[in-house]
Every structure is written in C-alpha cells, then in structure tokens.
Amino acid sequence: DQQVKQNSPSLSVQEGRISILNCDYTNSMFDYFLWYKKYPAEGPTFLISISSIKDKNEDGRFTVFLNKSAKHLSLHIVPSQPGDSAVYFCAATNNGNTGKLIFGQGTTLQVKP
Amino acid sequence: NAGVMQNPRHLVRRRGQEARLRCSPMKGHSHVYWYRQLPEEGLKFMVYLQKENIIDESGMPKERFSAEFPKEGPSILRIQQVVRGDSAAYFCASSRDRGPGETQYFGPGTRLLVL
C-alpha cells in the first residue's frame, strides 16, 4: 500500500536547466508535504515543505507546487547545479495524527556539468 | 550546535545477536522518530517517542524490536536475535514539537549488517 509514489526512479538534467521532480499521493488526509535530499551514506536533509492550504511555496532555487485535486506535488529546482545531484524523497504527513512521515521511493537526480 | 546524532554509524552483527542503535536528538527537541530504509527503497516509519513515552509504534515489527526514550540519555532502538532481513539503514529524526509545520531533522543513520 504505497500511499506516496515517486514514479521516476531517476532524472538527468543539464547544469543551469530546470529539474522537475514529481510525487503523487493517495491519502486525502495528508495535510503537510515535505521534500528531503539525501546523499549516499548520509541522512536525509530537509529542503522545503508545503501545507495543504497552499498551492506553492518558494525558497531560493527550490519551489514546491501542490495540486490537491490531482493529489500531486512537484519540486522545481532552477537553475540546477551539479551539487544538487542526490536522491530526492517526497514525504507526506497527517499532522493531526502523530506526525509520522510517509515517504516515496525516491528519485535520483543527476545534474551534468 | 549539533544536529541529530546517531551511533554507531556502522554495526555488524551475526544472526541471533542483539543490535542496539542510539539516537541523540537535536538540542531542544523532545520528539524522536525512527525510520528504516531497506536497499533500493524509501524510508519506512517505525516508531515515534516522546520522553519516556511511546506515542506511535504502528511501524514496528511485532517481535524482536523495541524502542525507548528515557528521561535522561539517548533514544535506543533495540533489535533482538537479529536476522539477515534486518540489514538496513536505520535513521532517527527529531522535532521540537508535534503539529502542523513541525519539521523532522534526520541523523546520519546507522547501517546494520547482519552476517
């Protein structure tokens, strides 16, 4: 029962271009969404989040878009940099519950110089 | 200004032994979450604890796994009689509070290998 899905295992983009990572969810009770970045042999690092009452949140080069009717969110990175190469995890939570995070399987982003 | 700390970073155990994983949350954080990442998979929630209390253990296997977060000291995830299928990366996260907008910050993980 995969409630959060990242259907693209990998993505490759050229430095300076836009990276778009996608995430779909099935549980309409989710009210908070997060993106984490993970390098090999390290823990996930928080990137950006969005509440279900918003449809967009921006922080520097990172923007997250939420489409509640489609149960879809995306992370835009622009411009992409080689240091952005990592695994990106989408996560969702129902904070009215216990706040536990439900993660997608991850998308490996490679930014080529 | 230390982040979430986990030790050991790597742990090798033989089948049937016990594994103890420790997690010290960020300063000022009293909420601890444990997650497990199997090879080629995303992170899966295991257990959520506050000081001296288990709040949600819905992701914990019914046998051999236990967790605690005592009043003093780190949170401990204990795995008794380990099997090869327990080999995974175990991540701890902490947050200051629980509720909308509370971000969980992760430690570097403990990589458990069961021989």
mmCIF file of C-alpha atoms in Angstrom:
data_model
loop_
_atom_site.group_PDB
_atom_site.id
_atom_site.type_symbol
_atom_site.label_atom_id
_atom_site.label_comp_id
_atom_site.label_asym_id
_atom_site.label_seq_id
_atom_site.Cartn_x
_atom_site.Cartn_y
_atom_site.Cartn_z
ATOM 1 C CA ASP A 1 0.000 0.000 0.000
ATOM 2 C CA GLN A 2 2.220 2.771 -1.323
ATOM 3 C CA GLN A 3 0.467 5.978 -0.270
ATOM 4 C CA VAL A 4 3.221 8.226 -1.642
ATOM 5 C CA LYS A 5 4.684 7.430 -5.037
ATOM 6 C CA GLN A 6 7.596 8.791 -6.984
ATOM 7 C CA ASN A 7 7.234 7.083 -10.325
ATOM 8 C CA SER A 8 10.511 8.248 -11.837
ATOM 9 C CA PRO A 9 13.466 6.392 -10.299
ATOM 10 C CA SER A 10 15.947 8.729 -11.959
ATOM 11 C CA LEU A 11 16.259 12.060 -13.737
ATOM 12 C CA SER A 12 19.170 13.590 -15.606
ATOM 13 C CA VAL A 13 19.381 17.303 -16.472
ATOM 14 C CA GLN A 14 21.993 19.708 -17.717
ATOM 15 C CA GLU A 15 23.524 22.246 -15.379
ATOM 16 C CA GLY A 16 21.609 25.523 -15.485
ATOM 17 C CA ARG A 17 18.363 23.939 -16.656
ATOM 18 C CA ILE A 18 15.262 23.231 -14.606
ATOM 19 C CA SER A 19 14.824 19.965 -12.688
ATOM 20 C CA ILE A 20 11.255 18.852 -12.043
ATOM 21 C CA LEU A 21 10.667 16.009 -9.615
ATOM 22 C CA ASN A 22 7.178 14.599 -9.253
ATOM 23 C CA CYS A 23 5.261 12.931 -6.461
ATOM 24 C CA ASP A 24 1.738 11.505 -6.234
ATOM 25 C CA TYR A 25 -0.223 10.537 -3.150
ATOM 26 C CA THR A 26 -3.423 8.669 -2.492
ATOM 27 C CA ASN A 27 -4.422 9.633 1.060
ATOM 28 C CA SER A 28 -6.611 12.745 1.061
ATOM 29 C CA MET A 29 -5.979 13.131 4.811
ATOM 30 C CA PHE A 30 -2.391 14.230 4.235
ATOM 31 C CA ASP A 31 -2.098 17.898 5.145
ATOM 32 C CA TYR A 32 1.618 18.609 5.042
ATOM 33 C CA PHE A 33 4.209 17.685 2.451
ATOM 34 C CA LEU A 34 7.984 17.808 2.541
ATOM 35 C CA TRP A 35 10.926 17.255 0.248
ATOM 36 C CA TYR A 36 14.210 15.842 1.519
ATOM 37 C CA LYS A 37 17.514 15.459 -0.264
ATOM 38 C CA LYS A 38 19.834 12.570 0.533
ATOM 39 C CA TYR A 39 23.455 11.987 -0.339
ATOM 40 C CA PRO A 40 24.956 8.467 -0.110
ATOM 41 C CA ALA A 41 25.865 7.394 3.425
ATOM 42 C CA GLU A 42 24.149 10.432 4.944
ATOM 43 C CA GLY A 43 20.760 11.116 6.458
ATOM 44 C CA PRO A 44 18.002 12.971 4.597
ATOM 45 C CA THR A 45 18.301 16.745 4.677
ATOM 46 C CA PHE A 46 15.154 18.861 4.805
ATOM 47 C CA LEU A 47 14.691 21.041 1.722
ATOM 48 C CA ILE A 48 11.265 22.594 1.584
ATOM 49 C CA SER A 49 7.707 21.949 2.704
ATOM 50 C CA ILE A 50 4.170 22.984 1.908
ATOM 51 C CA SER A 51 0.917 22.959 3.804
ATOM 52 C CA SER A 52 -2.200 21.635 2.127
ATOM 53 C CA ILE A 53 -3.790 25.073 2.401
ATOM 54 C CA LYS A 54 -1.259 26.447 -0.075
ATOM 55 C CA ASP A 55 -0.505 25.601 -3.676
ATOM 56 C CA LYS A 56 3.026 26.968 -3.902
ATOM 57 C CA ASN A 57 5.996 27.570 -1.670
ATOM 58 C CA GLU A 58 9.293 29.023 -2.800
ATOM 59 C CA ASP A 59 12.722 29.102 -1.174
ATOM 60 C CA GLY A 60 15.571 30.316 -3.321
ATOM 61 C CA ARG A 61 16.123 27.933 -6.211
ATOM 62 C CA PHE A 62 13.540 25.491 -4.864
ATOM 63 C CA THR A 63 9.783 25.730 -5.433
ATOM 64 C CA VAL A 64 7.197 23.172 -4.463
ATOM 65 C CA PHE A 65 3.799 23.092 -6.153
ATOM 66 C CA LEU A 66 0.792 21.288 -4.746
ATOM 67 C CA ASN A 67 -2.264 20.248 -6.769
ATOM 68 C CA LYS A 68 -4.701 18.858 -4.249
ATOM 69 C CA SER A 69 -7.382 17.888 -6.734
ATOM 70 C CA ALA A 70 -4.850 15.750 -8.602
ATOM 71 C CA LYS A 71 -3.118 14.625 -5.396
ATOM 72 C CA HIS A 72 0.146 15.635 -6.980
ATOM 73 C CA LEU A 73 3.112 17.711 -5.957
ATOM 74 C CA SER A 74 6.296 18.653 -7.694
ATOM 75 C CA LEU A 75 9.660 20.126 -6.791
ATOM 76 C CA HIS A 76 11.263 22.568 -9.206
ATOM 77 C CA ILE A 77 14.952 23.346 -8.968
ATOM 78 C CA VAL A 78 16.139 26.215 -11.113
ATOM 79 C CA PRO A 79 18.847 26.647 -12.096
ATOM 80 C CA SER A 80 20.105 23.133 -11.421
ATOM 81 C CA GLN A 81 23.668 22.760 -10.155
ATOM 82 C CA PRO A 82 25.968 19.700 -10.068
ATOM 83 C CA GLY A 83 25.821 19.815 -6.257
ATOM 84 C CA ASP A 84 22.099 19.123 -6.481
ATOM 85 C CA SER A 85 22.873 15.578 -7.635
ATOM 86 C CA ALA A 86 21.339 13.370 -4.944
ATOM 87 C CA VAL A 87 18.299 11.252 -4.155
ATOM 88 C CA TYR A 88 15.169 13.311 -3.536
ATOM 89 C CA PHE A 89 12.404 11.988 -1.330
ATOM 90 C CA CYS A 90 8.880 13.272 -1.189
ATOM 91 C CA ALA A 91 7.140 12.782 2.175
ATOM 92 C CA ALA A 92 3.651 13.404 3.475
ATOM 93 C CA THR A 93 2.073 13.516 6.876
ATOM 94 C CA ASN A 94 -1.223 13.938 8.596
ATOM 95 C CA ASN A 95 -0.188 16.127 11.481
ATOM 96 C CA GLY A 96 -3.489 15.612 13.141
ATOM 97 C CA ASN A 97 -2.283 12.070 13.691
ATOM 98 C CA THR A 98 1.187 11.505 15.123
ATOM 99 C CA GLY A 99 3.212 13.401 12.557
ATOM 100 C CA LYS A 100 4.917 10.313 11.177
ATOM 101 C CA LEU A 101 6.218 10.809 7.663
ATOM 102 C CA ILE A 102 5.213 8.588 4.766
ATOM 103 C CA PHE A 103 7.972 8.577 2.164
ATOM 104 C CA GLY A 104 8.059 7.922 -1.551
ATOM 105 C CA GLN A 105 10.674 5.629 -3.025
ATOM 106 C CA GLY A 106 12.930 8.470 -4.086
ATOM 107 C CA THR A 107 14.172 9.912 -7.379
ATOM 108 C CA THR A 108 17.874 10.050 -8.173
ATOM 109 C CA LEU A 109 18.737 13.373 -9.776
ATOM 110 C CA GLN A 110 21.920 13.753 -11.778
ATOM 111 C CA VAL A 111 22.923 17.240 -12.871
ATOM 112 C CA LYS A 112 25.540 17.141 -15.588
ATOM 113 C CA PRO A 113 28.090 19.964 -15.884
ATOM 114 C CA ASN B 1 25.007 23.449 17.536
ATOM 115 C CA ALA B 2 24.995 19.708 16.969
ATOM 116 C CA GLY B 3 22.350 18.115 14.835
ATOM 117 C CA VAL B 4 20.799 14.728 15.424
ATOM 118 C CA MET B 5 23.489 12.257 16.394
ATOM 119 C CA GLN B 6 23.395 8.542 15.868
ATOM 120 C CA ASN B 7 25.843 5.863 16.872
ATOM 121 C CA PRO B 8 27.298 3.638 15.864
ATOM 122 C CA ARG B 9 27.395 4.656 12.209
ATOM 123 C CA HIS B 10 28.060 1.074 11.161
ATOM 124 C CA LEU B 11 27.195 -2.082 13.056
ATOM 125 C CA VAL B 12 27.920 -5.676 12.105
ATOM 126 C CA ARG B 13 26.142 -8.478 13.903
ATOM 127 C CA ARG B 14 25.849 -12.215 13.424
ATOM 128 C CA ARG B 15 22.463 -13.854 13.246
ATOM 129 C CA GLY B 16 20.968 -14.254 16.712
ATOM 130 C CA GLN B 17 22.885 -11.392 18.315
ATOM 131 C CA GLU B 18 21.399 -8.168 19.632
ATOM 132 C CA ALA B 19 21.753 -4.766 17.990
ATOM 133 C CA ARG B 20 21.466 -1.505 19.924
ATOM 134 C CA LEU B 21 21.150 1.726 17.994
ATOM 135 C CA ARG B 22 21.386 5.068 19.759
ATOM 136 C CA CYS B 23 19.975 8.460 18.833
ATOM 137 C CA SER B 24 20.522 11.817 20.496
ATOM 138 C CA PRO B 25 18.031 14.411 19.254
ATOM 139 C CA MET B 26 18.839 18.000 18.477
ATOM 140 C CA LYS B 27 19.060 20.313 21.450
ATOM 141 C CA GLY B 28 15.618 21.424 22.491
ATOM 142 C CA HIS B 29 13.885 18.575 20.669
ATOM 143 C CA SER B 30 11.809 16.132 22.693
ATOM 144 C CA HIS B 31 10.185 14.174 19.857
ATOM 145 C CA VAL B 32 12.040 11.272 18.242
ATOM 146 C CA TYR B 33 11.100 9.182 15.230
ATOM 147 C CA TRP B 34 12.813 6.031 13.940
ATOM 148 C CA TYR B 35 12.737 5.022 10.272
ATOM 149 C CA ARG B 36 14.224 2.098 8.386
ATOM 150 C CA GLN B 37 15.451 2.101 4.809
ATOM 151 C CA LEU B 38 15.856 -1.240 3.105
ATOM 152 C CA PRO B 39 18.068 -1.409 -0.001
ATOM 153 C CA GLU B 40 16.528 0.321 -3.026
ATOM 154 C CA GLU B 41 13.512 1.504 -1.021
ATOM 155 C CA GLY B 42 12.285 4.659 0.645
ATOM 156 C CA LEU B 43 12.271 5.242 4.379
ATOM 157 C CA LYS B 44 9.582 3.447 6.371
ATOM 158 C CA PHE B 45 8.288 4.758 9.690
ATOM 159 C CA MET B 46 8.856 2.511 12.680
ATOM 160 C CA VAL B 47 8.134 4.307 15.942
ATOM 161 C CA TYR B 48 7.534 7.746 17.443
ATOM 162 C CA LEU B 49 8.531 8.554 21.016
ATOM 163 C CA GLN B 50 8.457 11.456 23.396
ATOM 164 C CA LYS B 51 10.425 11.462 26.601
ATOM 165 C CA GLU B 52 9.575 8.244 28.464
ATOM 166 C CA ASN B 53 6.562 7.544 26.245
ATOM 167 C CA ILE B 54 5.928 5.568 23.080
ATOM 168 C CA ILE B 55 3.335 7.533 21.136
ATOM 169 C CA ASP B 56 3.033 5.521 17.917
ATOM 170 C CA GLU B 57 4.637 2.146 17.259
ATOM 171 C CA SER B 58 2.461 1.176 14.319
ATOM 172 C CA GLY B 59 5.504 0.594 12.087
ATOM 173 C CA MET B 60 7.421 -1.640 14.469
ATOM 174 C CA PRO B 61 7.626 -5.364 13.766
ATOM 175 C CA LYS B 62 5.647 -7.214 16.401
ATOM 176 C CA GLU B 63 8.577 -9.266 17.659
ATOM 177 C CA ARG B 64 12.250 -8.664 18.467
ATOM 178 C CA PHE B 65 12.088 -4.858 18.055
ATOM 179 C CA SER B 66 11.722 -2.385 20.889
ATOM 180 C CA ALA B 67 12.400 1.293 21.441
ATOM 181 C CA GLU B 68 12.763 3.619 24.380
ATOM 182 C CA PHE B 69 13.460 7.277 25.047
ATOM 183 C CA PRO B 70 14.354 7.637 28.715
ATOM 184 C CA LYS B 71 14.189 10.821 30.726
ATOM 185 C CA GLU B 72 17.959 11.072 30.574
ATOM 186 C CA GLY B 73 20.094 9.900 27.696
ATOM 187 C CA PRO B 74 19.551 8.963 24.084
ATOM 188 C CA SER B 75 16.730 7.075 22.453
ATOM 189 C CA ILE B 76 17.547 3.400 21.912
ATOM 190 C CA LEU B 77 16.267 1.105 19.190
ATOM 191 C CA ARG B 78 16.915 -2.493 20.149
ATOM 192 C CA ILE B 79 16.729 -5.466 17.844
ATOM 193 C CA GLN B 80 16.975 -8.847 19.498
ATOM 194 C CA GLN B 81 18.041 -12.059 17.749
ATOM 195 C CA VAL B 82 18.837 -10.277 14.508
ATOM 196 C CA VAL B 83 18.208 -11.948 11.164
ATOM 197 C CA ARG B 84 19.652 -11.160 7.735
ATOM 198 C CA GLY B 85 16.451 -9.344 6.764
ATOM 199 C CA ASP B 86 17.174 -6.748 9.475
ATOM 200 C CA SER B 87 20.130 -5.483 7.427
ATOM 201 C CA ALA B 88 19.205 -1.906 6.567
ATOM 202 C CA ALA B 89 19.938 1.730 7.310
ATOM 203 C CA TYR B 90 18.167 2.958 10.435
ATOM 204 C CA PHE B 91 17.524 6.683 10.678
ATOM 205 C CA CYS B 92 16.458 8.703 13.640
ATOM 206 C CA ALA B 93 14.744 12.082 13.308
ATOM 207 C CA SER B 94 13.810 14.648 15.904
ATOM 208 C CA SER B 95 11.461 17.600 16.097
ATOM 209 C CA ARG B 96 10.863 20.319 18.627
ATOM 210 C CA ASP B 97 7.168 19.698 18.793
ATOM 211 C CA ARG B 98 4.398 17.881 17.040
ATOM 212 C CA GLY B 99 1.874 19.581 14.843
ATOM 213 C CA PRO B 100 1.433 21.377 11.566
ATOM 214 C CA GLY B 101 4.672 22.692 10.222
ATOM 215 C CA GLU B 102 6.984 20.865 12.592
ATOM 216 C CA THR B 103 9.926 19.684 10.540
ATOM 217 C CA GLN B 104 11.745 16.474 11.361
ATOM 218 C CA TYR B 105 15.538 16.645 11.179
ATOM 219 C CA PHE B 106 17.416 13.440 10.476
ATOM 220 C CA GLY B 107 20.613 11.957 11.796
ATOM 221 C CA PRO B 108 23.256 10.311 9.601
ATOM 222 C CA GLY B 109 21.879 6.829 10.188
ATOM 223 C CA THR B 110 23.209 3.516 11.460
ATOM 224 C CA ARG B 111 23.931 0.924 8.821
ATOM 225 C CA LEU B 112 23.291 -2.517 10.232
ATOM 226 C CA LEU B 113 24.726 -5.551 8.500
ATOM 227 C CA VAL B 114 23.701 -8.980 9.710
ATOM 228 C CA LEU B 115 26.014 -11.783 8.657
#
